[in-house]
mmCIF file of C-alpha atoms and ligand atoms in Angstrom:
data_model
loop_
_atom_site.group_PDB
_atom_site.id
_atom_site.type_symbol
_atom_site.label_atom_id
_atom_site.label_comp_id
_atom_site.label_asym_id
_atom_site.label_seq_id
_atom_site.Cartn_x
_atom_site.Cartn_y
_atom_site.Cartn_z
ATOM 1 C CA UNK W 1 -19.266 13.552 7.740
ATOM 2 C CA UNK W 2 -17.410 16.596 5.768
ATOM 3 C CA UNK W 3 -14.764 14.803 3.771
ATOM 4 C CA UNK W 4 -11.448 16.324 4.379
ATOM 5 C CA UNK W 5 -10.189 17.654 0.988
ATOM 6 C CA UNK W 6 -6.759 17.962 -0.262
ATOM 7 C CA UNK W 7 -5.651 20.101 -2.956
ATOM 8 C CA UNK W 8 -2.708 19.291 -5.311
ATOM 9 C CA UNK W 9 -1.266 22.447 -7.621
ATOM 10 C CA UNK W 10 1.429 20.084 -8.611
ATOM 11 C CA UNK W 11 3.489 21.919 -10.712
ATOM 12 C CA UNK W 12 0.572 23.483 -13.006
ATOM 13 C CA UNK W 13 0.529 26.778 -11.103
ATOM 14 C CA UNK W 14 3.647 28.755 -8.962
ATOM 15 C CA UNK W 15 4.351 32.031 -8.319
ATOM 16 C CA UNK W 16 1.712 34.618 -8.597
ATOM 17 C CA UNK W 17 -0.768 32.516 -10.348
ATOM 18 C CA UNK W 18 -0.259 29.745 -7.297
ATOM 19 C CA UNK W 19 -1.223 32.698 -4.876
ATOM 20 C CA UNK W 20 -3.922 33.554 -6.852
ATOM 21 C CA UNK W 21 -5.591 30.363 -7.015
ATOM 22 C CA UNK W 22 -4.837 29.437 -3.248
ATOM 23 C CA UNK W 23 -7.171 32.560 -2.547
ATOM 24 C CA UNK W 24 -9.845 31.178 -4.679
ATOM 25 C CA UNK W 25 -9.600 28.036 -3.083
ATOM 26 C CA UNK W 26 -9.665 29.934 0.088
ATOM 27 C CA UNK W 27 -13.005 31.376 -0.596
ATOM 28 C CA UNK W 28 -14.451 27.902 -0.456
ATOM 29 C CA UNK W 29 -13.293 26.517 2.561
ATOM 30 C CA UNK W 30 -10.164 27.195 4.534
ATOM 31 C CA UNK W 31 -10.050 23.974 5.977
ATOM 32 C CA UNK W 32 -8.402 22.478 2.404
ATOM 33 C CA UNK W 33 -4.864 21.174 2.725
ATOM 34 C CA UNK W 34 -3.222 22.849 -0.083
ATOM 35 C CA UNK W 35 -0.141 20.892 -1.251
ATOM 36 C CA UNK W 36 2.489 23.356 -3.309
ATOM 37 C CA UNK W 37 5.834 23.829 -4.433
ATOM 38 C CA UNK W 38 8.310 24.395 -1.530
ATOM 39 C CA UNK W 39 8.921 27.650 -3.331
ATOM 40 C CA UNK W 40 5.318 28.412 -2.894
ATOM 41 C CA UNK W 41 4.919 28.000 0.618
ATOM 42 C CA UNK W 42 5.860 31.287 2.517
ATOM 43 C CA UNK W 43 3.400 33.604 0.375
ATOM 44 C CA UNK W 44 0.393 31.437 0.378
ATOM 45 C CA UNK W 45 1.081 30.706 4.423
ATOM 46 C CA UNK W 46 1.647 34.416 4.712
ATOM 47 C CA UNK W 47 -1.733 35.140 2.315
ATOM 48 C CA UNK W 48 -4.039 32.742 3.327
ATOM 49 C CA UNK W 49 -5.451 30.738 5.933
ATOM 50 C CA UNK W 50 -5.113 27.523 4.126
ATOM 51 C CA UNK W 51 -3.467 24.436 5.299
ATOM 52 C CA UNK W 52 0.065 25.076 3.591
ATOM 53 C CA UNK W 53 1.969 21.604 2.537
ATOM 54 C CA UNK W 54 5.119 21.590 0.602
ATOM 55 C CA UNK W 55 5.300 18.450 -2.073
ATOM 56 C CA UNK W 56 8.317 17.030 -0.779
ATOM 57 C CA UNK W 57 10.645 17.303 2.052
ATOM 58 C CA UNK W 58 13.813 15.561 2.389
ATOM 59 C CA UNK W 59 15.338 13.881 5.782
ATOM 60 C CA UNK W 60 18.555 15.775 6.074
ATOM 61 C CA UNK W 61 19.338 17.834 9.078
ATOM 62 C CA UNK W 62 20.862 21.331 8.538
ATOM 63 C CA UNK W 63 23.966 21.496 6.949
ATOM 64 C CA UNK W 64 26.360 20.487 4.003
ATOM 65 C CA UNK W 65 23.242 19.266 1.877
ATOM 66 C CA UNK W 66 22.881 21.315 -1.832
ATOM 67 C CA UNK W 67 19.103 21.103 -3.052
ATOM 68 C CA UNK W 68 17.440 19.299 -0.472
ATOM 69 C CA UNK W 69 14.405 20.843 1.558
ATOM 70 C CA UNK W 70 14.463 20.602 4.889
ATOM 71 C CA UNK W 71 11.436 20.158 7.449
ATOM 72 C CA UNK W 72 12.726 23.221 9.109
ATOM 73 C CA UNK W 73 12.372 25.270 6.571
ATOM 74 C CA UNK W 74 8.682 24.328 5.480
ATOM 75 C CA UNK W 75 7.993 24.865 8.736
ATOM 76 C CA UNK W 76 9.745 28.095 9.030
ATOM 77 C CA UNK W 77 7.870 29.647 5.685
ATOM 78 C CA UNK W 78 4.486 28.628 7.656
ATOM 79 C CA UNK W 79 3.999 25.710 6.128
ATOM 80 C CA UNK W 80 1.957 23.286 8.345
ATOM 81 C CA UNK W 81 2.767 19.523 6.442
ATOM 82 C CA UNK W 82 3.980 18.130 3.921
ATOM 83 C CA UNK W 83 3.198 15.444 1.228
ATOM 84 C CA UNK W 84 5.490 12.058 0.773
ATOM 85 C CA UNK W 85 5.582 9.519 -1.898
ATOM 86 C CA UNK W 86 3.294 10.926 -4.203
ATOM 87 C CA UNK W 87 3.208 8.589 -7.572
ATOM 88 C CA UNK W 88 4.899 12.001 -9.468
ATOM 89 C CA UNK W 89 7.466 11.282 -6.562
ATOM 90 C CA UNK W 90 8.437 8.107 -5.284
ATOM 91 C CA UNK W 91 10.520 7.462 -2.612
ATOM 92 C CA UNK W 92 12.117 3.863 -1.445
ATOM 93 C CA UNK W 93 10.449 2.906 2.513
ATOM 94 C CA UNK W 94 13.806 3.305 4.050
ATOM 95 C CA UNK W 95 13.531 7.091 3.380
ATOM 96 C CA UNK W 96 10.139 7.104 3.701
ATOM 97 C CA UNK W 97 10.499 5.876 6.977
ATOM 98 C CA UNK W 98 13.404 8.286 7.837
ATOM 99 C CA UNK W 99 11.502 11.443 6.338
ATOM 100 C CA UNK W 100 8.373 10.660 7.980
ATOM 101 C CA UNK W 101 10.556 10.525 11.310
ATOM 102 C CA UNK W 102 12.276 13.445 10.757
ATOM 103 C CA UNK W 103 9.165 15.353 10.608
ATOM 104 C CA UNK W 104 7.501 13.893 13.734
ATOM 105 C CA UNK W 105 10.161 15.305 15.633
ATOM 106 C CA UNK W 106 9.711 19.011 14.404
ATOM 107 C CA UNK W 107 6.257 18.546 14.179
ATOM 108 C CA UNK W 108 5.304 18.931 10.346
ATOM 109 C CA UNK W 109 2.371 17.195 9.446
ATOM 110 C CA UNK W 110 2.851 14.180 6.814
ATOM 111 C CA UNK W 111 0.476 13.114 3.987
ATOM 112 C CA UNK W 112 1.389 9.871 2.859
ATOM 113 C CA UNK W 113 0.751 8.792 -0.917
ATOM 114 C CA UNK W 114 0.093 4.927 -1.937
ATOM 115 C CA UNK W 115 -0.285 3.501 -5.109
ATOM 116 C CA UNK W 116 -2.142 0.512 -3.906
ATOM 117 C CA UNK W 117 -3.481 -1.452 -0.711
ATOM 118 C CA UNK W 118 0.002 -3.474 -0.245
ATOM 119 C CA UNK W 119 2.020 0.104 -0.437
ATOM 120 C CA UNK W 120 -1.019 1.669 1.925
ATOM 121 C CA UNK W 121 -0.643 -1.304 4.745
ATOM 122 C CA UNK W 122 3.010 -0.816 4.534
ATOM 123 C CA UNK W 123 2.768 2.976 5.032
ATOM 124 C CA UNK W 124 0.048 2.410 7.786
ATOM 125 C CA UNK W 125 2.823 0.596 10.110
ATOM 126 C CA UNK W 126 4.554 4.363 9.528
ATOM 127 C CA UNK W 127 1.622 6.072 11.128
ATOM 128 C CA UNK W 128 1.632 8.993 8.882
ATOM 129 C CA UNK W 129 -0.836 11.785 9.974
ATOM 130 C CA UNK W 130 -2.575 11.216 6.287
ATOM 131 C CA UNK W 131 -2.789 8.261 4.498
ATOM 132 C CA UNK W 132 -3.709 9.074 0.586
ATOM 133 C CA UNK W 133 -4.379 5.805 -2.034
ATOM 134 C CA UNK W 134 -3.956 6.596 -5.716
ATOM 135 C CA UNK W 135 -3.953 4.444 -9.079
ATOM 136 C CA UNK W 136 -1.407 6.193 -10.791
ATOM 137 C CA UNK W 137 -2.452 5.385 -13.515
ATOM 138 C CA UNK W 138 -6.002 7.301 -13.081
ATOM 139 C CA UNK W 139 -3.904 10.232 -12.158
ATOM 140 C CA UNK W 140 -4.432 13.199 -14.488
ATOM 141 C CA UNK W 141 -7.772 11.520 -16.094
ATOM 142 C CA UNK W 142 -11.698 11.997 -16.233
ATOM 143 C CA UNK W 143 -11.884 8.540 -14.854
ATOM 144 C CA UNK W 144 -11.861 8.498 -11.562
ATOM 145 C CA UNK W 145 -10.624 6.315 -8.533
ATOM 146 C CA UNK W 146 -14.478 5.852 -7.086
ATOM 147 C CA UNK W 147 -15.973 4.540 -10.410
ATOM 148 C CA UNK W 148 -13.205 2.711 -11.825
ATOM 149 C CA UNK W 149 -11.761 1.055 -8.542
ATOM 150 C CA UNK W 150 -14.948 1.107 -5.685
ATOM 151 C CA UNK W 151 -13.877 -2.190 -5.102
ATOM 152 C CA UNK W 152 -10.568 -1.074 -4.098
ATOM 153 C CA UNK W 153 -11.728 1.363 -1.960
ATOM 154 C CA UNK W 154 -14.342 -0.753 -0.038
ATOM 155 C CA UNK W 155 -10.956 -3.450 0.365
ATOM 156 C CA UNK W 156 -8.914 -0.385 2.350
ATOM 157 C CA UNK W 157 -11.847 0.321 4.753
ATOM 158 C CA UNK W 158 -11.928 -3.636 5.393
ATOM 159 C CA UNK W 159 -8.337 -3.522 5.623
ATOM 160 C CA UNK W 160 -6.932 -0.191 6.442
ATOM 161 C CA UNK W 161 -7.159 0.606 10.108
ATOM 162 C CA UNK W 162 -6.584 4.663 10.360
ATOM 163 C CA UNK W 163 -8.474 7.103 8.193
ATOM 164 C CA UNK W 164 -7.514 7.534 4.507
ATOM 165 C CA UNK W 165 -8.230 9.703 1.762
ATOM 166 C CA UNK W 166 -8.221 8.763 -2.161
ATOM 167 C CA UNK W 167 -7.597 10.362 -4.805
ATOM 168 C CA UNK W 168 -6.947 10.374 -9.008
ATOM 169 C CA UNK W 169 -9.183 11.206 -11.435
ATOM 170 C CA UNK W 170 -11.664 12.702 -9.072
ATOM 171 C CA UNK W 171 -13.664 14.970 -11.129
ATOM 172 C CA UNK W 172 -17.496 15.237 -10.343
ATOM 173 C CA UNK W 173 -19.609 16.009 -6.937
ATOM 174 C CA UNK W 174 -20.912 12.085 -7.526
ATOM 175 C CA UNK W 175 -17.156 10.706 -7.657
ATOM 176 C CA UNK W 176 -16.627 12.560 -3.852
ATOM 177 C CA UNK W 177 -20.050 10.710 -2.434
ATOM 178 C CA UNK W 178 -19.058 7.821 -4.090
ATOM 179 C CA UNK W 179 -15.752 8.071 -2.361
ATOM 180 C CA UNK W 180 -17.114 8.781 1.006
ATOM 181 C CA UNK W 181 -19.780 6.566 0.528
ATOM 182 C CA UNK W 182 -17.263 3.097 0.010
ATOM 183 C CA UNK W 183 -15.437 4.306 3.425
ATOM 184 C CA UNK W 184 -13.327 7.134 2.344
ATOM 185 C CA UNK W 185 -12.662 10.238 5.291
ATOM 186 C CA UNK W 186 -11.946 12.283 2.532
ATOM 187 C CA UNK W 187 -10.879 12.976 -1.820
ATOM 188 C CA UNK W 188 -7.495 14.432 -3.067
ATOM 189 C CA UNK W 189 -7.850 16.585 -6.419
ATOM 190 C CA UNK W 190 -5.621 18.183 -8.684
ATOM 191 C CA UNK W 191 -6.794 19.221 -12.723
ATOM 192 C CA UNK W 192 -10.482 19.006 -11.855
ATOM 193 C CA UNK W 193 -9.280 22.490 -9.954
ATOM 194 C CA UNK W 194 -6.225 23.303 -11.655
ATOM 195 C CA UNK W 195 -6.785 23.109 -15.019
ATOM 196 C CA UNK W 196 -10.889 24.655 -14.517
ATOM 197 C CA UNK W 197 -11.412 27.834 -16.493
ATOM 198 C CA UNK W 198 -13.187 28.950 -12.967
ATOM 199 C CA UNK W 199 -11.542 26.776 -10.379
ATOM 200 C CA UNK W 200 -13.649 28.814 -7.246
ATOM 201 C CA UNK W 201 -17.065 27.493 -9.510
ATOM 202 C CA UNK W 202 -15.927 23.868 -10.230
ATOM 203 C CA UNK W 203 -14.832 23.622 -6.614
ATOM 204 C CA UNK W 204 -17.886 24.787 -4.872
ATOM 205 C CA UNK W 205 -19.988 22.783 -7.602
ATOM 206 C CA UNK W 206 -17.656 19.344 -6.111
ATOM 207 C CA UNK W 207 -17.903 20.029 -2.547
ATOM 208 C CA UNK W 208 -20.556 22.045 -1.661
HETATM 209 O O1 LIG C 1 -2.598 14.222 -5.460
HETATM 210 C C1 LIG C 1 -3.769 14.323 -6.203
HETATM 211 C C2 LIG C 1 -3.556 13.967 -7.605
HETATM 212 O O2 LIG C 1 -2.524 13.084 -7.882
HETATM 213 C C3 LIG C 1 -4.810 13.604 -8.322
HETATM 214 O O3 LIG C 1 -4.640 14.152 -9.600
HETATM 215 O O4 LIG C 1 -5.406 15.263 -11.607
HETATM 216 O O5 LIG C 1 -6.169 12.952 -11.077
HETATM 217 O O6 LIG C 1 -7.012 14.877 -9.723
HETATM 218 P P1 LIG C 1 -5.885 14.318 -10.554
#
């Protein structure tokens, strides 16, 4: 099975250097999710055939709200889903639980983030369209979820009932089988890609 792959730019790239390695990405396999700032999201929609989601999104409807980021407007700018509860950005379940409602009813794809199996069969009740477990504190490493934690991933597939994807510290072609091997449906990366002197390389070297 081709493991769905998620991409996160975090906040290492934006602007023109966030456009330029969405295209590179692009070249790969324009099936990735791409996960960017919200800021982000209208010129890599508009320049590539990715799978645009913002970070974040907030639960408010339209109106007197100062800084928030509405479904709507992620939507509007072409983006196709957004990400929730990442470990860089943690939100309580009761607005979890709004947010991921809100964006059911416009349609916006969600990509839920848990830290750990008890978070994951919490979010699972939620019925995200993405389900993501990370150790934060693998995040950001060269140790990755697959050799450090297998035995955490083989406990979701016993546990977990929808598809999930895992993620932190992801950073060699062996790490993704591994992955996919214990019962993953797919890998999220971030500085394997970001931070490569030749992200297109180091990403067709992971996945192809
Ligand atoms: O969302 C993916 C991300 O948190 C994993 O980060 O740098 O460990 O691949 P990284």
């Amino acid at each position: 099975m081709k493991p769905i792959i998620v991409i996160n730019l975090k906040t290492y790239q934006q602007g023109k250097k966030a456009i330029d390695i969405a295209k590179k990405i692009e070249k790969v396999d324009k099936e990735i999710i791409l996960g960017v700032q919200a800021s982000d999201v209208y010129e890599i929609a508009k320049k590539t055939k990715l799978k645009v989601y913002a970070q974040h999104v907030d639960y408010f409807l339209p109106g007197r709200n100062t800084g928030y980021i509405l479904p709507e407007a992620v939507k509007k700018d072409g983006g196709v889903g957004t990400f929730l509860n990442h470990s860089e950005h943690k939100l309580n379940f009761e607005v979890l639980k709004k947010t991921i409602a809100r964006c059911k009813k416009i349609k916006l794809k969600t990509l839920v983030f848990a830290n750990n199996l008890k978070e994951a069969e919490k979010i699972q009740s939620l019925k995200p369209d993405y389900l993501a477990i990370e150790p934060p504190e693998l995040v950001g490493g060269k140790k990755s979820v697959s050799t450090e934690k297998p035995e955490l991933i083989s406990s979701i597939k016993k546990k977990i009932k929808m598809k999930f994807l895992v993620g932190a510290g992801i950073h060699t072609r062996e790490d993704v089988k591994l992955a996919m091997k214990l019962g993953a449906s797919g890998v999220a990366f971030s500085s394997v890609i970001t931070k490569a002197k030749n992200p297109e390389k180091k990403l067709r070297e992971m996945i192809k």
